[in-house]
Amino acid sequence: MSPVSIDRHGAVAVITVTNPPVNALSQPVREGIYSSIDVAEKDDACSAIVISCEGRTFIAGADIKEFGRPPLEPYLPDVVSRIENSQKPVIAAVHGTALGGGLEIALGCHYRIAESTAALGLPEVHLGLLPGASGTQRLPRLVGVPVAMDMMLSGKFVKAPEALEIGLIDRVSGVDLLSEAIAYADGYRGQEPRRIRDMDIQEVDPSIFDVTRKKMARRTRGLISPGRIVDAVEVATNVSFDEGCAIEREFFLECMASQQSAGLRHAFFAERNVGKVPNVAKETRQRPIDKIGVIGAGTMGSGIAYACLTSGAEVVLLDNDDRGLVRGEKNIRSLFAGGVERGKITEEGMKEGLQRFKTSQNYNALANVDLVIEAVFESMSIKKEVFAALDQVVQKGAILATNTSTLSIDEIAASTSRPGDVIGLHFFSPAHVMRLLEIIRGEETATDVIATSLALAKRLKKIGVVVGNCYGFVGNRMLHTYGRENQLLLLEGAAPEYVDKVLYDWGMAMGPNAVGDLAGLDVGYKARQERVDLPEDPHFYRVADVLVEMGRYGQKTGKGMYLYDAGSRQPVVDPEVTAIIKTEAERLGIKQRDISEKEITERCIYALVVEGARILEDGIATRAGDIDAVWLNGYGFPRYRGGPMHYADNIGLERVLTTVRLFEEKFGSMHWKPPALLCELAASGRKFSDLS
Ligand code: 3HC
Ligand code: NAI
């Protein structure tokens, strides 16, 4: 049955799209709309047409699942033209979201009416694309060049009232969208349709294009599609509508074929698949979470408490140290004030949020909370004490979570009489900003505790990824190997600033040495001290250890891998560090050498891939895409590369394995023994993504 139907309400034909969940423009939908316009035009009793959608939204875009495959007719630009060329007026009735190709369909219509809650946008840039069904040519004609470029480059959604103001829609509906759309269409009966293609484009100072191109190049670091959006809009101001559409199509196909778009599309689906967790059915009952206790008012605890407050929960923050508690409360107040300053929250919202916030030093204050998130020092003995105390006071049925970044959830759970209620909720710093929430299921964690944690992630506007329990879980376990290669490269002769520049230019948000200084080199040092299973490698994290032992912890002590002027976060190269590394290399008998950029990226990134493969072998991550979602949202991995596992798939696992074997020969099996899974996949010509 076609997902598109047509029926008549008096003289108005209503074309209805029903393609759940988001009415994406799959081939049958395109076909259905195209042929429905034919039917309506031929119907003598029909004098105007409405296009509307069933379900939760208007058309949310092209069907992204079809991308990367041979395109099927009718092509979307032809469908949009077919609508616009209709001799009878066509009205788009928009509810929910009209996005990408969905908005382009609406722009093909002659008039647009939308519910007041509807939002419209061209978010193709987030998928490494530009609007490919004449959006770059029609939108500037309708709303002007600057507004159109801003919408396409930011991908932001415009709410109906603002859309009306900028001329993107013609009317906001009151109560009943469909009947208002029908009446609106009826009003245009017999009139010549108003076609955007025939509108003049607003004249602009042509320098706007170069200025925007330069701004975007700085902001988007090597992404192709923003530049192409600017090019396409510039074209719209210089050539005819049809020529502009042909050039837009070329740009669109170029972007679609790029690895960048493939990476971004992978990220889109990976982030949606993380919610599908084995043995946790979608309909699993969730526990209500209204009151949250946070233990530890330090860096993480205060950020977590603030995030929970902004999600509408009541929060009790507990710390056993007076000064710690005062500092935590101050942090939370200044986070609220910052939110008000940046317009993220209203003054009223801040007052209301702070009314839901309490501090305490007494565990009894946590008796009736629904969830506790512990964020005290990273020490197993302290965490066990805290959980044993919680077990005594917190009501039955509450979830007891730890924010540990490495320690065993099962060991922590064993200090309570209710291991089924214990889970890891690993936030990333700053906790109210970073999108990742690693959710660690212990051996005994109950299914509804996992389901509730996933729902909490959504409520906090985070990407919740459920992983298994092992040292460092997915993110930090892999980070350890990435950091290991960075450290070894330093000993072998690559300067910290060189490694940082190479990996930053490759796309990482920051270089590993700048990150180390930001997080504090002492944090990793302490974690290594607590570990009993470190590899027997005298070179392992040697540079970091030496620096920490000299009191160089990073930004907090004004020096670490770099120097920092008082009050500044700007890293300055320190010749003393070069000398320290050289001396240590000599002591260890390492001959320093010139190291290529290629070797730096391959060693650091393939170290991630190898550990990712081991994580999949161990069943710690459900699928390769989950690992990618972790690295994209918690560790600054370039989104357009899709995550480490997608990146390896892209290179080809056989090629990756050849290099890993070369590293094994050169640097030994301790770190570079190829995982069996990588060997198997490479031998059978498969990819990590084939496993899901
Ligand atoms: N194509 C295929 N599937 C899509 C889709 C699309 N355009 N948009 C969403 N979906 C799927 C999701 O994968 C998800 O599937 P699942 O349930 O199997 O995981 C389901 O629809 C629901 O999506 P969300 O979980 O994201 O639902 P939300 O309610 O949170 O958000 C949304 C809805 C705002 C529409 C969001 O899905 C979204 O932003 N979608 C992408 C919109 C977009 O980028 N459109 C442009 C596409 S490119 C284009 O149109 C090119 C054109 O110019 C030629
Ligand atoms: P922090 O040192 O900034 O804060 C810890 C707070 O816990 C201090 O205020 C301290 O007084 C309090 N505390 C210690 N023992 C306590 C006890 N028994 N009862 C009550 N309060 C107690 O530490 P940070 O950085 O916030 O880390 C907390 C946890 O979060 C650790 O497990 C860490 O591994 C984890 N984590 C840290 C990240 C980071 O970037 N700092 C990132 C992700 C996780």
JSON list of C-alpha atoms in Angstrom, two decimals, residues 2-6 15-17 25-42 49 51 59 72-86 90 105:
[
{"chain": "A", "resi": 2, "resn": "SER", "atom": "CA", "xyz": [1.30, 3.45, -0.88]},
{"chain": "A", "resi": 3, "resn": "PRO", "atom": "CA", "xyz": [2.36, 5.62, 2.08]},
{"chain": "A", "resi": 4, "resn": "VAL", "atom": "CA", "xyz": [0.66, 8.53, 0.31]},
{"chain": "A", "resi": 5, "resn": "SER", "atom": "CA", "xyz": [-3.10, 8.87, -0.07]},
{"chain": "A", "resi": 6, "resn": "ILE", "atom": "CA", "xyz": [-5.30, 11.51, -1.64]},
{"chain": "A", "resi": 15, "resn": "ILE", "atom": "CA", "xyz": [-2.49, 14.57, -0.07]},
{"chain": "A", "resi": 16, "resn": "THR", "atom": "CA", "xyz": [-1.55, 12.73, 3.12]},
{"chain": "A", "resi": 17, "resn": "VAL", "atom": "CA", "xyz": [1.83, 11.14, 3.83]},
{"chain": "A", "resi": 25, "resn": "LEU", "atom": "CA", "xyz": [10.94, 10.79, 1.90]},
{"chain": "A", "resi": 26, "resn": "SER", "atom": "CA", "xyz": [11.63, 7.20, 0.92]},
{"chain": "A", "resi": 27, "resn": "GLN", "atom": "CA", "xyz": [11.09, 6.26, -2.74]},
{"chain": "A", "resi": 28, "resn": "PRO", "atom": "CA", "xyz": [7.42, 5.22, -2.30]},
{"chain": "A", "resi": 29, "resn": "VAL", "atom": "CA", "xyz": [6.70, 8.56, -0.59]},
{"chain": "A", "resi": 30, "resn": "ARG", "atom": "CA", "xyz": [8.33, 10.52, -3.43]},
{"chain": "A", "resi": 31, "resn": "GLU", "atom": "CA", "xyz": [6.48, 8.45, -5.97]},
{"chain": "A", "resi": 32, "resn": "GLY", "atom": "CA", "xyz": [3.20, 8.86, -4.06]},
{"chain": "A", "resi": 33, "resn": "ILE", "atom": "CA", "xyz": [3.46, 12.65, -3.81]},
{"chain": "A", "resi": 34, "resn": "TYR", "atom": "CA", "xyz": [4.41, 12.98, -7.47]},
{"chain": "A", "resi": 35, "resn": "SER", "atom": "CA", "xyz": [1.53, 10.87, -8.73]},
{"chain": "A", "resi": 36, "resn": "SER", "atom": "CA", "xyz": [-0.95, 12.45, -6.30]},
{"chain": "A", "resi": 37, "resn": "ILE", "atom": "CA", "xyz": [-0.21, 15.89, -7.75]},
{"chain": "A", "resi": 38, "resn": "ASP", "atom": "CA", "xyz": [-0.92, 14.40, -11.21]},
{"chain": "A", "resi": 39, "resn": "VAL", "atom": "CA", "xyz": [-4.21, 12.99, -9.94]},
{"chain": "A", "resi": 40, "resn": "ALA", "atom": "CA", "xyz": [-5.26, 16.28, -8.33]},
{"chain": "A", "resi": 41, "resn": "GLU", "atom": "CA", "xyz": [-4.41, 18.28, -11.43]},
{"chain": "A", "resi": 42, "resn": "LYS", "atom": "CA", "xyz": [-6.47, 15.99, -13.61]},
{"chain": "A", "resi": 49, "resn": "ILE", "atom": "CA", "xyz": [-4.27, 21.05, -2.97]},
{"chain": "A", "resi": 51, "resn": "ILE", "atom": "CA", "xyz": [-0.02, 18.40, 1.50]},
{"chain": "A", "resi": 59, "resn": "ILE", "atom": "CA", "xyz": [8.23, 15.22, 6.60]},
{"chain": "A", "resi": 72, "resn": "LEU", "atom": "CA", "xyz": [15.89, 5.75, -7.15]},
{"chain": "A", "resi": 73, "resn": "GLU", "atom": "CA", "xyz": [13.42, 7.70, -9.29]},
{"chain": "A", "resi": 74, "resn": "PRO", "atom": "CA", "xyz": [11.59, 9.94, -8.92]},
{"chain": "A", "resi": 75, "resn": "TYR", "atom": "CA", "xyz": [14.40, 12.11, -7.56]},
{"chain": "A", "resi": 76, "resn": "LEU", "atom": "CA", "xyz": [13.46, 14.57, -4.87]},
{"chain": "A", "resi": 77, "resn": "PRO", "atom": "CA", "xyz": [14.26, 17.74, -6.87]},
{"chain": "A", "resi": 78, "resn": "ASP", "atom": "CA", "xyz": [11.84, 16.51, -9.56]},
{"chain": "A", "resi": 79, "resn": "VAL", "atom": "CA", "xyz": [9.12, 15.92, -6.98]},
{"chain": "A", "resi": 80, "resn": "VAL", "atom": "CA", "xyz": [9.59, 19.45, -5.61]},
{"chain": "A", "resi": 81, "resn": "SER", "atom": "CA", "xyz": [9.45, 20.89, -9.14]},
{"chain": "A", "resi": 82, "resn": "ARG", "atom": "CA", "xyz": [6.34, 18.85, -9.88]},
{"chain": "A", "resi": 83, "resn": "ILE", "atom": "CA", "xyz": [4.60, 20.40, -6.88]},
{"chain": "A", "resi": 84, "resn": "GLU", "atom": "CA", "xyz": [5.68, 23.92, -7.80]},
{"chain": "A", "resi": 85, "resn": "ASN", "atom": "CA", "xyz": [4.67, 23.48, -11.44]},
{"chain": "A", "resi": 86, "resn": "SER", "atom": "CA", "xyz": [1.14, 22.50, -10.43]},
{"chain": "A", "resi": 90, "resn": "VAL", "atom": "CA", "xyz": [-0.62, 23.82, -3.29]},
{"chain": "A", "resi": 105, "resn": "ILE", "atom": "CA", "xyz": [8.80, 19.95, -0.30]}
]
